[in-house]
Coordinates of C-alpha atoms and ligand atoms in Angstrom, one line a residue:
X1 CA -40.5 -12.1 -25.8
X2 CA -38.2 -10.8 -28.8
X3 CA -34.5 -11.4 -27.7
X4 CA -33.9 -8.0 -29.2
X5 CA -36.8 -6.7 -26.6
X6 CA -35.0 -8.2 -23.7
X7 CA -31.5 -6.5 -24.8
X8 CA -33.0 -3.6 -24.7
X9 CA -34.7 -3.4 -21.6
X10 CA -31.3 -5.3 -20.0
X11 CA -28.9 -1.9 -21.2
X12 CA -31.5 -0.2 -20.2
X13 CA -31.3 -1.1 -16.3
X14 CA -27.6 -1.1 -17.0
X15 CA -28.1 2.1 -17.2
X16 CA -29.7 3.0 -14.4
X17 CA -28.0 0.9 -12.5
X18 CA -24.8 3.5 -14.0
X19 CA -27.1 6.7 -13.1
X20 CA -28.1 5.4 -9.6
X21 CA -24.3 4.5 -8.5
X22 CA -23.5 8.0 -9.8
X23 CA -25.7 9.4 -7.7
X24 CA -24.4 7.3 -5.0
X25 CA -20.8 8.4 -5.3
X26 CA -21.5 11.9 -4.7
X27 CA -21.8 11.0 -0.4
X28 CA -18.9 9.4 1.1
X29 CA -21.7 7.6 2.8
X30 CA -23.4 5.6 -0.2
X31 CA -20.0 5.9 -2.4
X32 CA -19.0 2.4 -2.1
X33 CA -22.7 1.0 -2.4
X34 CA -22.5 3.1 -5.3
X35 CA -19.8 1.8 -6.8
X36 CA -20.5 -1.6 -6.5
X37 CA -23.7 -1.2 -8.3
X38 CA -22.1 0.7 -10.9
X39 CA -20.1 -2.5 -11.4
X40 CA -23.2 -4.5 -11.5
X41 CA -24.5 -2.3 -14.0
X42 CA -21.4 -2.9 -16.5
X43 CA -21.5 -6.3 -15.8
X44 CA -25.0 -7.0 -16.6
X45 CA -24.3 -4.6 -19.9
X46 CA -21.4 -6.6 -21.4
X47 CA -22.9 -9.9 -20.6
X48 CA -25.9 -8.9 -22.4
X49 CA -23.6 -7.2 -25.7
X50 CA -21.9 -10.6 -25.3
X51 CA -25.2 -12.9 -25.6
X52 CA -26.5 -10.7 -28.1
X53 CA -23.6 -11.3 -30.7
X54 CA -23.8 -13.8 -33.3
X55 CA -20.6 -14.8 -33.1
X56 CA -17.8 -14.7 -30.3
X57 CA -14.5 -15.0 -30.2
X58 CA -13.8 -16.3 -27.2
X59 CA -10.5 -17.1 -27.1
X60 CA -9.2 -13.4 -28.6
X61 CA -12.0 -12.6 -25.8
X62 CA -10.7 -14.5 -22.5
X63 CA -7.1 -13.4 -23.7
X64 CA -8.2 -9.9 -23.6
X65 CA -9.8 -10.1 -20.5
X66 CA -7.0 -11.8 -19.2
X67 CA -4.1 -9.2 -19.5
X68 CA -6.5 -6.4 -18.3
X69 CA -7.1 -8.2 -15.5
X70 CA -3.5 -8.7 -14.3
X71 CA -2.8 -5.4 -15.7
X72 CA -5.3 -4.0 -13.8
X73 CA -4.6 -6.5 -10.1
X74 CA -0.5 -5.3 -11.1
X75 CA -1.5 -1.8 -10.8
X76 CA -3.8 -1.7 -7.4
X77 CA -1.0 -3.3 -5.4
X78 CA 2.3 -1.5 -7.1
X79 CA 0.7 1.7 -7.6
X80 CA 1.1 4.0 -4.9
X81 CA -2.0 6.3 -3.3
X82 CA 0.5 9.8 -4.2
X83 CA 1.2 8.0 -7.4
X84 CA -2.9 7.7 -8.2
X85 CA -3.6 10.9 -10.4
X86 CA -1.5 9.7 -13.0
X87 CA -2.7 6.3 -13.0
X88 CA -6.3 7.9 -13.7
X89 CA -5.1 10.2 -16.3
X90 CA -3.2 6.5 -18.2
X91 CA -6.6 5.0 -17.5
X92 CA -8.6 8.0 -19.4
X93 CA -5.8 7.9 -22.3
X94 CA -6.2 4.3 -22.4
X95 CA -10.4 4.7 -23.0
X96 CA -9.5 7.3 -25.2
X97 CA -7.7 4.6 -27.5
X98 CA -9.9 2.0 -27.2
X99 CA -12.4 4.0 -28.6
X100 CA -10.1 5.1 -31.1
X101 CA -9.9 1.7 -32.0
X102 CA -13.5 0.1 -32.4
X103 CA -13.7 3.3 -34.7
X104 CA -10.8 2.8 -37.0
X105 CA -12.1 -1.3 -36.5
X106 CA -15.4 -0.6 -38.0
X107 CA -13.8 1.4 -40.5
X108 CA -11.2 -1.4 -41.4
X109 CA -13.8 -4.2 -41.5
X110 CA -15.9 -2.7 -44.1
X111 CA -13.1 -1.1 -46.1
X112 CA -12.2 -5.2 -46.3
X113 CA -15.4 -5.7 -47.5
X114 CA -15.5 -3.4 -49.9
X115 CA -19.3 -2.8 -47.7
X116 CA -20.9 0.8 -47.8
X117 CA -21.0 2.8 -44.6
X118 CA -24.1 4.8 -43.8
X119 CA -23.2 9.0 -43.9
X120 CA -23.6 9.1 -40.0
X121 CA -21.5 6.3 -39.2
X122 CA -18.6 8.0 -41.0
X123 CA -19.3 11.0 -39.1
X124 CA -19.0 8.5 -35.7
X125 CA -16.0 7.2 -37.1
X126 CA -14.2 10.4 -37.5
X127 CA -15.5 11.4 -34.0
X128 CA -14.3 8.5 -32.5
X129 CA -10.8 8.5 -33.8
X130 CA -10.4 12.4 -33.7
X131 CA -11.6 12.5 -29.8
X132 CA -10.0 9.4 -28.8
X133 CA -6.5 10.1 -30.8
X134 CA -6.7 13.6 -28.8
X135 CA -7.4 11.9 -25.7
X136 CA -4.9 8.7 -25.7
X137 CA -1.6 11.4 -26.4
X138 CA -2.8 14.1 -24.7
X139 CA -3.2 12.2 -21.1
X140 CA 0.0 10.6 -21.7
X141 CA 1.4 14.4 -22.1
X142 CA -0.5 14.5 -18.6
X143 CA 0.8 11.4 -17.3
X144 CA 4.6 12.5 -18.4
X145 CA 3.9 15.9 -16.4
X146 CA 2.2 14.4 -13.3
X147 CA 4.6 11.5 -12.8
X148 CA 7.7 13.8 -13.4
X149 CA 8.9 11.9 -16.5
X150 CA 8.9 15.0 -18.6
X151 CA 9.2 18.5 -17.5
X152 CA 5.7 19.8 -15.7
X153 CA 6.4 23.2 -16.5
X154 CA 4.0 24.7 -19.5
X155 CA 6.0 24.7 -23.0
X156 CA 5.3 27.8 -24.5
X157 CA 6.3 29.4 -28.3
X158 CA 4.9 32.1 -30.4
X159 CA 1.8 31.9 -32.3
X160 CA 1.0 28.4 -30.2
X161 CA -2.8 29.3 -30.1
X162 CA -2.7 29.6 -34.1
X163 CA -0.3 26.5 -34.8
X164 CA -3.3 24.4 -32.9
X165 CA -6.5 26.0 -34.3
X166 CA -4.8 25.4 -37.7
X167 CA -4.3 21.7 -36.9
X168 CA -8.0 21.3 -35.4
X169 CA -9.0 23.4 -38.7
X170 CA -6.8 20.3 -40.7
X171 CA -8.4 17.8 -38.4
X172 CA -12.2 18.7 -39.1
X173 CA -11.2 19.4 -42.7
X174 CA -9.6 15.8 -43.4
X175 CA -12.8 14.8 -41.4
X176 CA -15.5 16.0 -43.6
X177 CA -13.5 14.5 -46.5
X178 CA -13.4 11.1 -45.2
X179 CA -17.3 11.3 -44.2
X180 CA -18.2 12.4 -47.8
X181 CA -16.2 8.7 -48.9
X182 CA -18.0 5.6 -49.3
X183 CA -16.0 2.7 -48.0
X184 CA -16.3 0.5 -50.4
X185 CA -17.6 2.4 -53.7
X186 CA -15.1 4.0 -56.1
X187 CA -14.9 7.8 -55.5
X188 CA -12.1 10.3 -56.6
X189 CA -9.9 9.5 -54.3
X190 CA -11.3 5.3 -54.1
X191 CA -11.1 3.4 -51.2
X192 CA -7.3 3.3 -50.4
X193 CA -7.3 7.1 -50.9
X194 CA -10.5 7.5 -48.3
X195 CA -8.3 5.1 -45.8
X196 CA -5.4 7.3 -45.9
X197 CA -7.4 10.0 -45.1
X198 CA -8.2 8.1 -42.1
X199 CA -4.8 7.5 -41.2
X200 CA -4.7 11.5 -41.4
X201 CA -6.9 12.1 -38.8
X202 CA -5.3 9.5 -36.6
X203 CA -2.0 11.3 -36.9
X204 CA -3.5 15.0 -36.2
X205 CA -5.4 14.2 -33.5
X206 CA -2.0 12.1 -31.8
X207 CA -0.1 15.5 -32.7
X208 CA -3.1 18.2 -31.5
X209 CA -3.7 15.7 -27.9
X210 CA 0.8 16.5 -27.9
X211 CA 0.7 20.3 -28.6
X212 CA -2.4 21.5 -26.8
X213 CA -1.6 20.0 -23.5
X214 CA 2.1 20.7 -23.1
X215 CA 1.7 24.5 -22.7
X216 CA -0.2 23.7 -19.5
X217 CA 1.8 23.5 -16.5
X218 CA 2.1 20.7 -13.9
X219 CA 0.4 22.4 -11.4
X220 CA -3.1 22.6 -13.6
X221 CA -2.2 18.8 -14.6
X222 CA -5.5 17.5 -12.3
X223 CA -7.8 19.5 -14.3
X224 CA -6.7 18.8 -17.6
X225 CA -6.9 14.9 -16.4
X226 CA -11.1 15.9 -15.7
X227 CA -10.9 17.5 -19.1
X228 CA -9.7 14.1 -20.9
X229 CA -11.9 11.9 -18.5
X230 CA -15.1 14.0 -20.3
X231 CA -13.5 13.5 -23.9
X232 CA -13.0 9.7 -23.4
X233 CA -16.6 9.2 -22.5
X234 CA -17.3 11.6 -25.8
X235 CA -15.2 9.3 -27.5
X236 CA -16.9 5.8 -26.3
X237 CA -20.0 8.2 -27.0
X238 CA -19.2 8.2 -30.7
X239 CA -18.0 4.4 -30.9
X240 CA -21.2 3.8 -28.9
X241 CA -22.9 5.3 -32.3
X242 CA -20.1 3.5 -34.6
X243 CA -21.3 0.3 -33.5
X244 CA -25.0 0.7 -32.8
X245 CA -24.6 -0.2 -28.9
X246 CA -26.9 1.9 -26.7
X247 CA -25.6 1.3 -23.2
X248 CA -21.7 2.4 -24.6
X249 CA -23.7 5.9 -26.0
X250 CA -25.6 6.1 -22.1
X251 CA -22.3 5.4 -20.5
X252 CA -20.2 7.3 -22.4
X253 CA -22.2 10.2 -22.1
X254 CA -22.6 9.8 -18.6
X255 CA -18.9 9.9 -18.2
X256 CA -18.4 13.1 -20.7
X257 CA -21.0 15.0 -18.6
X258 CA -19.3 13.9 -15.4
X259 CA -15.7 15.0 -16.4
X260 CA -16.5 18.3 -17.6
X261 CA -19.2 19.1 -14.5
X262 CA -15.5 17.9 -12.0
X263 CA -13.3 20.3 -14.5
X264 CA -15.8 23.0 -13.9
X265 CA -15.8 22.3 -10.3
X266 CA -11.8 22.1 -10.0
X267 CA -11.9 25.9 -12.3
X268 CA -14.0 27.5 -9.7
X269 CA -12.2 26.4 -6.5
X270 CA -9.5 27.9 -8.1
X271 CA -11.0 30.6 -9.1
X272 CA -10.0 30.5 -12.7
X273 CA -11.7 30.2 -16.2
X274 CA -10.9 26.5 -18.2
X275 CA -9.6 29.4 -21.0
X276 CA -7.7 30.4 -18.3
X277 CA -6.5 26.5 -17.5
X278 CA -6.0 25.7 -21.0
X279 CA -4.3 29.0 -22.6
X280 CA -2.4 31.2 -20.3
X281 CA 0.5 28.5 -19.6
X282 CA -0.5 29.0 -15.4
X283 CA 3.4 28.5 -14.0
X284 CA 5.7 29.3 -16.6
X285 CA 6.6 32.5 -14.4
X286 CA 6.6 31.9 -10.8
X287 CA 6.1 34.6 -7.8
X288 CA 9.6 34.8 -5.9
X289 CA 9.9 35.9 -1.8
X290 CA 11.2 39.3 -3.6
X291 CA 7.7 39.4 -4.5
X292 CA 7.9 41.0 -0.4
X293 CA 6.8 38.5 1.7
X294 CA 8.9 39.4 4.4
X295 CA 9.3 38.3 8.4
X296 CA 10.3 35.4 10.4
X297 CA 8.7 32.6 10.1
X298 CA 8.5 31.3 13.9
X299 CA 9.8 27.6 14.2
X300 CA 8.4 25.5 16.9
X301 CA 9.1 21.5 18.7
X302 CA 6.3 19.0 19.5
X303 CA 6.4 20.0 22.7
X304 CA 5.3 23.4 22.7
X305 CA 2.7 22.3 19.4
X306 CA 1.4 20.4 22.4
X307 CA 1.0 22.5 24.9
X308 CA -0.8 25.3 22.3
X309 CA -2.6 22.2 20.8
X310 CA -4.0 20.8 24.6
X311 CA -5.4 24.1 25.7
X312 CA -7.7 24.6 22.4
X313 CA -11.4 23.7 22.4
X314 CA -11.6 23.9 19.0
X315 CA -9.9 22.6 16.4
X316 CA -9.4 22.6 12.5
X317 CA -7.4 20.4 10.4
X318 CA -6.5 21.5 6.9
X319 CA -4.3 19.0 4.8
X320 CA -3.1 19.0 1.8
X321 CA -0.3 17.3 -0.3
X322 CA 2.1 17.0 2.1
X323 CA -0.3 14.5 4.1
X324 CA -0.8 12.1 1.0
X325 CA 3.5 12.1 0.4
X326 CA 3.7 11.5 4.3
X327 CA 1.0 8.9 4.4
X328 CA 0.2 10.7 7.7
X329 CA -3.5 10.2 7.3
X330 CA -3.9 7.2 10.7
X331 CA -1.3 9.9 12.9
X332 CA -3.8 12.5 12.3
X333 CA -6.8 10.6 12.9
X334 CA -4.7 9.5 16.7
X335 CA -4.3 13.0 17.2
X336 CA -7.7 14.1 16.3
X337 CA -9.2 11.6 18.8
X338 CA -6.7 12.4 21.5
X339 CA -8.3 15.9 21.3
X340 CA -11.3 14.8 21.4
X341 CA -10.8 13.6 24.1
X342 CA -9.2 16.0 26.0
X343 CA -12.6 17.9 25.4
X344 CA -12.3 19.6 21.9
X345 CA -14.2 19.8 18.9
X346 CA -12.7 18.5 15.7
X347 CA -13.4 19.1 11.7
X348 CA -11.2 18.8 8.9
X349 CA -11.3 21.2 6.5
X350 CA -10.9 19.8 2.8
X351 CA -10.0 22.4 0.1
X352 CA -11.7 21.1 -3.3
X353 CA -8.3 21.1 -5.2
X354 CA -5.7 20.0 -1.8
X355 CA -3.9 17.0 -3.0
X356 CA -3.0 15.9 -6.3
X357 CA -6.6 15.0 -7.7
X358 CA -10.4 15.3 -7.1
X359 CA -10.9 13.8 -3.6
X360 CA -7.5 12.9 -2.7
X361 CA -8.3 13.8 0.9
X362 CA -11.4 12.2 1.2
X363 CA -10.0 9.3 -0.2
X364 CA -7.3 9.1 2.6
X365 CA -9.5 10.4 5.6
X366 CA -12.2 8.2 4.7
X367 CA -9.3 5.0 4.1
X368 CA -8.4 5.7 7.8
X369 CA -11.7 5.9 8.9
X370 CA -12.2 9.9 9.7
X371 CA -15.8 9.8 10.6
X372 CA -17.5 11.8 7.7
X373 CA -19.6 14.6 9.9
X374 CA -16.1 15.9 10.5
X375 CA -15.6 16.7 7.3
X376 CA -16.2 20.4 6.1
X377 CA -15.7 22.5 3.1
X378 CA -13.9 26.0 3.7
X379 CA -17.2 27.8 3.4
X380 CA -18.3 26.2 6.1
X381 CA -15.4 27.0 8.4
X382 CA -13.9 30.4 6.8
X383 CA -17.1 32.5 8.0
X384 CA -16.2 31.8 11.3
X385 CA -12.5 31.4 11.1
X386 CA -11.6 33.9 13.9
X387 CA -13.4 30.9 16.6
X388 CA -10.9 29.0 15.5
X389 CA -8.7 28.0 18.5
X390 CA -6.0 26.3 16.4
X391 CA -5.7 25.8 12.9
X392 CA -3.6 22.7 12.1
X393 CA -2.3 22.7 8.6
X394 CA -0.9 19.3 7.5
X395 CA 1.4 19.3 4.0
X396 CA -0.7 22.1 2.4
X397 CA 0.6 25.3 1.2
X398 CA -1.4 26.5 -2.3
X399 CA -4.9 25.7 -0.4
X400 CA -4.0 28.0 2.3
X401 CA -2.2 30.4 1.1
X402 CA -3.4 33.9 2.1
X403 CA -2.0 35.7 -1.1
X404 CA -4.9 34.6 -2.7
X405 CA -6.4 37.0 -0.6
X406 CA -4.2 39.8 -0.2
X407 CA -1.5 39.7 -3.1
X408 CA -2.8 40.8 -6.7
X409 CA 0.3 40.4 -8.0
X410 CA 0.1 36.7 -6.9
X411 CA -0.6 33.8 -9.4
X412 CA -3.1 32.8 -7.2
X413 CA -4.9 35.8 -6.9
X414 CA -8.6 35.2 -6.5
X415 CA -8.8 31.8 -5.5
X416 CA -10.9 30.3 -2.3
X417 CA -8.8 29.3 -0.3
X418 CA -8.7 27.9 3.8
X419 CA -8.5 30.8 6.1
X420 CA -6.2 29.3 8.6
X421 CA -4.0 32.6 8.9
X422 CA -7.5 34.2 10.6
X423 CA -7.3 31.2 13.5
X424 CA -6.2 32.4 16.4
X425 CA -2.8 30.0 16.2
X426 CA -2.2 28.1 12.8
X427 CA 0.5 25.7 13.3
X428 CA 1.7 24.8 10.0
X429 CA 3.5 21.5 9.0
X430 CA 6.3 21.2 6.6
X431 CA 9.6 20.0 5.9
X432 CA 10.4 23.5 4.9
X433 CA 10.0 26.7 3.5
X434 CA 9.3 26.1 0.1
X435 CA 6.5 26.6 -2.1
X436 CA 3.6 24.1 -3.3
X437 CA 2.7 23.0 -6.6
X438 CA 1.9 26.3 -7.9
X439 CA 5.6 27.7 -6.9
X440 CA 4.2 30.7 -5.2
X441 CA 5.3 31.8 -2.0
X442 CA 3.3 31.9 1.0
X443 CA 3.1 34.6 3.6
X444 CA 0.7 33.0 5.9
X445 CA 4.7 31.4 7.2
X446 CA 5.7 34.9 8.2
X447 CA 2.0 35.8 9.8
X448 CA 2.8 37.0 13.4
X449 CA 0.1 33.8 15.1
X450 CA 2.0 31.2 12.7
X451 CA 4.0 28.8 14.1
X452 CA 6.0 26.2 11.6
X453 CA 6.2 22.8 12.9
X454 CA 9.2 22.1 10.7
X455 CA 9.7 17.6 9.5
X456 CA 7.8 15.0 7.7
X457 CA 4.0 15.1 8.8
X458 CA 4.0 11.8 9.7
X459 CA 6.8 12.4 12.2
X460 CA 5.5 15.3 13.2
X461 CA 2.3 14.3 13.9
X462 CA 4.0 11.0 15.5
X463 CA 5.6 13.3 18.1
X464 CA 2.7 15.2 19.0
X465 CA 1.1 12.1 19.8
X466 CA 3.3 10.8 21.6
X467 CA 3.3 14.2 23.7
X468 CA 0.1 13.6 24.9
X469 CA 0.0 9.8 25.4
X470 CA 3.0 11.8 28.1
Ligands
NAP1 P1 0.8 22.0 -2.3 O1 0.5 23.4 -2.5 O2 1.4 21.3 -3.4 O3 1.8 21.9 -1.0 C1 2.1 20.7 -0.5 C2 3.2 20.9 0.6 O4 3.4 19.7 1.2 C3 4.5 21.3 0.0 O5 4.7 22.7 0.1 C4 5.5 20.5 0.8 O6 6.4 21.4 1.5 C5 4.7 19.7 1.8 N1 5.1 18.3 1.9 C6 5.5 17.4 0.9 N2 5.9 16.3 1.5 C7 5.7 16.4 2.8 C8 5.9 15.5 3.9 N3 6.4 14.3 3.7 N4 5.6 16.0 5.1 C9 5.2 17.3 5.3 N5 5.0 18.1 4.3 C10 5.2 17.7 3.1 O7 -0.5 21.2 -1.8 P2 -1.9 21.7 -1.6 O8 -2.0 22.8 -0.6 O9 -2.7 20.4 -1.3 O10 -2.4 22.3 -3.0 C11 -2.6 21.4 -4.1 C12 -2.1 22.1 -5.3 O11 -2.3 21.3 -6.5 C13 -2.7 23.4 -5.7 O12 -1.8 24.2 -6.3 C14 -3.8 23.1 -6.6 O13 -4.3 24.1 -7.4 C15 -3.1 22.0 -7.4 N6 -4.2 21.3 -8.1 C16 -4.7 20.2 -7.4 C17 -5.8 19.6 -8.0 C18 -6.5 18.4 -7.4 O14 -7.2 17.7 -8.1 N7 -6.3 18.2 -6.1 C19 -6.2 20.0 -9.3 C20 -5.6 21.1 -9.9 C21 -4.6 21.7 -9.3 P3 7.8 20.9 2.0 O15 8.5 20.5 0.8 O16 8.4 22.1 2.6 O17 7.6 19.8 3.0

């Protein structure tokens, strides 16, 4: 059989093995299957890249390999879980480059040449280094924001919405120039003058990734992060086509489609538009307790948490944030079998945007080995909320927070949220007062069957634990 034959049909079963193990990933059940035959997948597609180059360079190859590899073994034991939606947002600016690179790579090599370049690999090329450029400084915008290194609240100015369509206007402009250049051949502007334009685009898409994502605020940080996931695989997309590699076009179209179905996801939990996400600068003004959420909140010890807690026969968990910071994920999974066992039913209740990124819950319940029936979504427990014995809410405040409901004034107006304040007793616990992510207040503190559990949740939980081992 033709080697070129068998290349082929090996990407393709790459790419199912990529299509399979997504599939996989979307059950907590099969997701580690799934991604373990994901990994086959990419393995069997760059061995078969590798053995179906003329010439490798191995030792520019094993270097490479090398410092991503320690790079990457660095970052799984330093970085920690709270710490993880930034490290995914560095990971999507780092594709974003990459494929920046083979772009301005293929570019460079013919340039050197003096080689033609077909029409529609120029048009690649300027994809690749437009969407990649974009994506590279605009998740390290995110990554400043998420990891607190630069302010995360939105940076707004006049005319903002203009000053970027003109750039993207510049961008495609300086784009169709470039395509229309021959690498090699002379032209008006000759070969130096069609490489500067290249440089061009390199620098407007650095500066347009910069401006468009600093007017969002911290708070919408997660979604933007989706957002730039689904441009780097647009990006390895276009390199896919820069380069003539069919498995990097499957897999990097597999990954736009992904990150712009999770953006869509995170924009309807929160009930907002991605127009919404990306333009309105979402936290530069922030509800205050003048906004009249008035009352006492109701302050309560372990011990009386415990005697509320023992008499339920149904329970519901909702955490949030709070959990993740605490690493109170094992306490709570103690205490949910300690009910259990006293007679009660159990579920968890995770809110599609609690936590810092897609998942985060999951990720932590399922790490401390939550069985998954437990697991619910808020339409599956808010119907019949009022059942609801006890409503245990564990470092979340946005995902529960009944202004969403009841406040149009409120930021969060309109978003789904966990009904806990419709439980017969919510216990809710916190360190304090204050607001979540979104800086809203939250009356659900001042509700009349709200009781604040005040401490870190791991302590908290801790106690309660220990009250019934008592
Ligand atoms: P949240 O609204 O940010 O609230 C978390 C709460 O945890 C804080 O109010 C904090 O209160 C408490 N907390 C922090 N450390 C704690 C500790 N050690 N022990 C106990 N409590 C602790 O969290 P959320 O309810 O999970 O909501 C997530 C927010 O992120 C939403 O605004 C959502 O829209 C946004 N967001 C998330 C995603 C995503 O991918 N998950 C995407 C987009 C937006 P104290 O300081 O008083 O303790």
């Amino acid at each position: 059989m033709n080697a070129e034959l068998v290349h082929g049909l090996l990407y393709i079963v790459a790419s199912v093995f990529f299509v399979l193990g997504l599939k996989m990933l979307s059950s907590p059940t099969t997701a580690r299957r799934g991604n373990i035959l994901s990994a086959i997948g990419m393995l069997i597609a760059v061995a078969t890249t590798l053995a179906a180059m003329e010439q490798v360079r191995w030792v520019w190859l094993v270097a490479a390999v090398g410092v991503g590899a320690s790079v990457g073994a660095l970052a799984a034991r330093l970085v920690k879980m709270t710490s993880m939606p930034q490290m995914v947002g560095l990971f999507n600016g780092f594709g974003g480059l990459a494929s920046m690179l083979v772009g301005w790579a293929q570019y460079h090599g013919a340039w050197a040449a003096e080689a033609d370049i077909h029409g529609f690999i120029r048009v690649a090329i300027f994809l690749t280094i437009l969407i990649g450029g974009v994506t590279f400084s605009g998740s390290l915008v995110a990554y400043g924001k998420l990891s607190g290194t630069i302010p995360g609240r939105p940076v707004l100015y006049k005319g903002q919405n203009f000053v970027n369509a003109i750039i993207l206007t510049a961008a495609v402009a300086v784009g169709i120039l470039f395509s229309m250049q021959e690498a090699g051949r002379p032209s008006a502007i000759g070969p130096t003058g069609a490489y500067l334009l290249l440089i061009g685009i390199v620098v407007l898409a650095f500066v347009l990734g910069v401006l468009s994502t600093i007017p969002i605020g911290g708070a919408d940080m997660p979604v933007v992060i989706c957002l730039l996931n689904s441009y780097s695989g647009l990006a390895a997309c276009a390199a896919g086509f820069v380069i003539g590699n069919n498995v990097l076009i499957v897999s990097g179209s597999l990954v736009g489609a992904s990150g712009i179905i999770l953006t869509r996801i995170m924009c309807k939990a929160m009930n907002r538009s991605l127009a919404n996400v990306l333009f309105s600068g979402f936290g530069s003004t922030v509800a205050t307790k003048a906004a009249g959420y008035k009352g006492e909140a109701k302050p309560i010890g372990p011990e009386d948490a415990y005697l509320i807690v023992e008499a339920a026969s149904n329970v519901v968990f909702a955490p949030g944030y709070g959990m993740a910071a605490a690493q109170a994920q094992h306490a709570v999974r103690e205490l949910a079998e300690m009910i259990e066992d006293n007679g009660a039913e159990v579920r968890y209740c995770i809110h599609p945007v609690a936590g810092r990124m897609p998942g985060h819950m999951n990720v932590l319940l399922a790490e401390a080995n939550v069985p998954y029936e437990q697991l619910v979504e808020p339409q599956d427990v808010n119907p019949n909320m009022e059942m609801v014995d006890v409503a245990i809410v564990i470092g979340a405040n946005d995902v529960v927070n009944p202004a969403a409901r009841e406040d149009e004034n409120s930021p969060l107006w309109g978003m789904p949220i966990i009904d806990v304040d419709r439980a017969r007793t919510c216990i809710v616990l916190k360190r304090s007062l204050n607001p979540g992510f979104a800086g809203v207040d939250n009356p659900l503190f001042f509700k009349e069957n709200t009781r604040m559990l005040f401490g870190d949740a791991k302590a908290t939980i801790t106690a309660l634990v220990a009250e019934f081992k008592g």
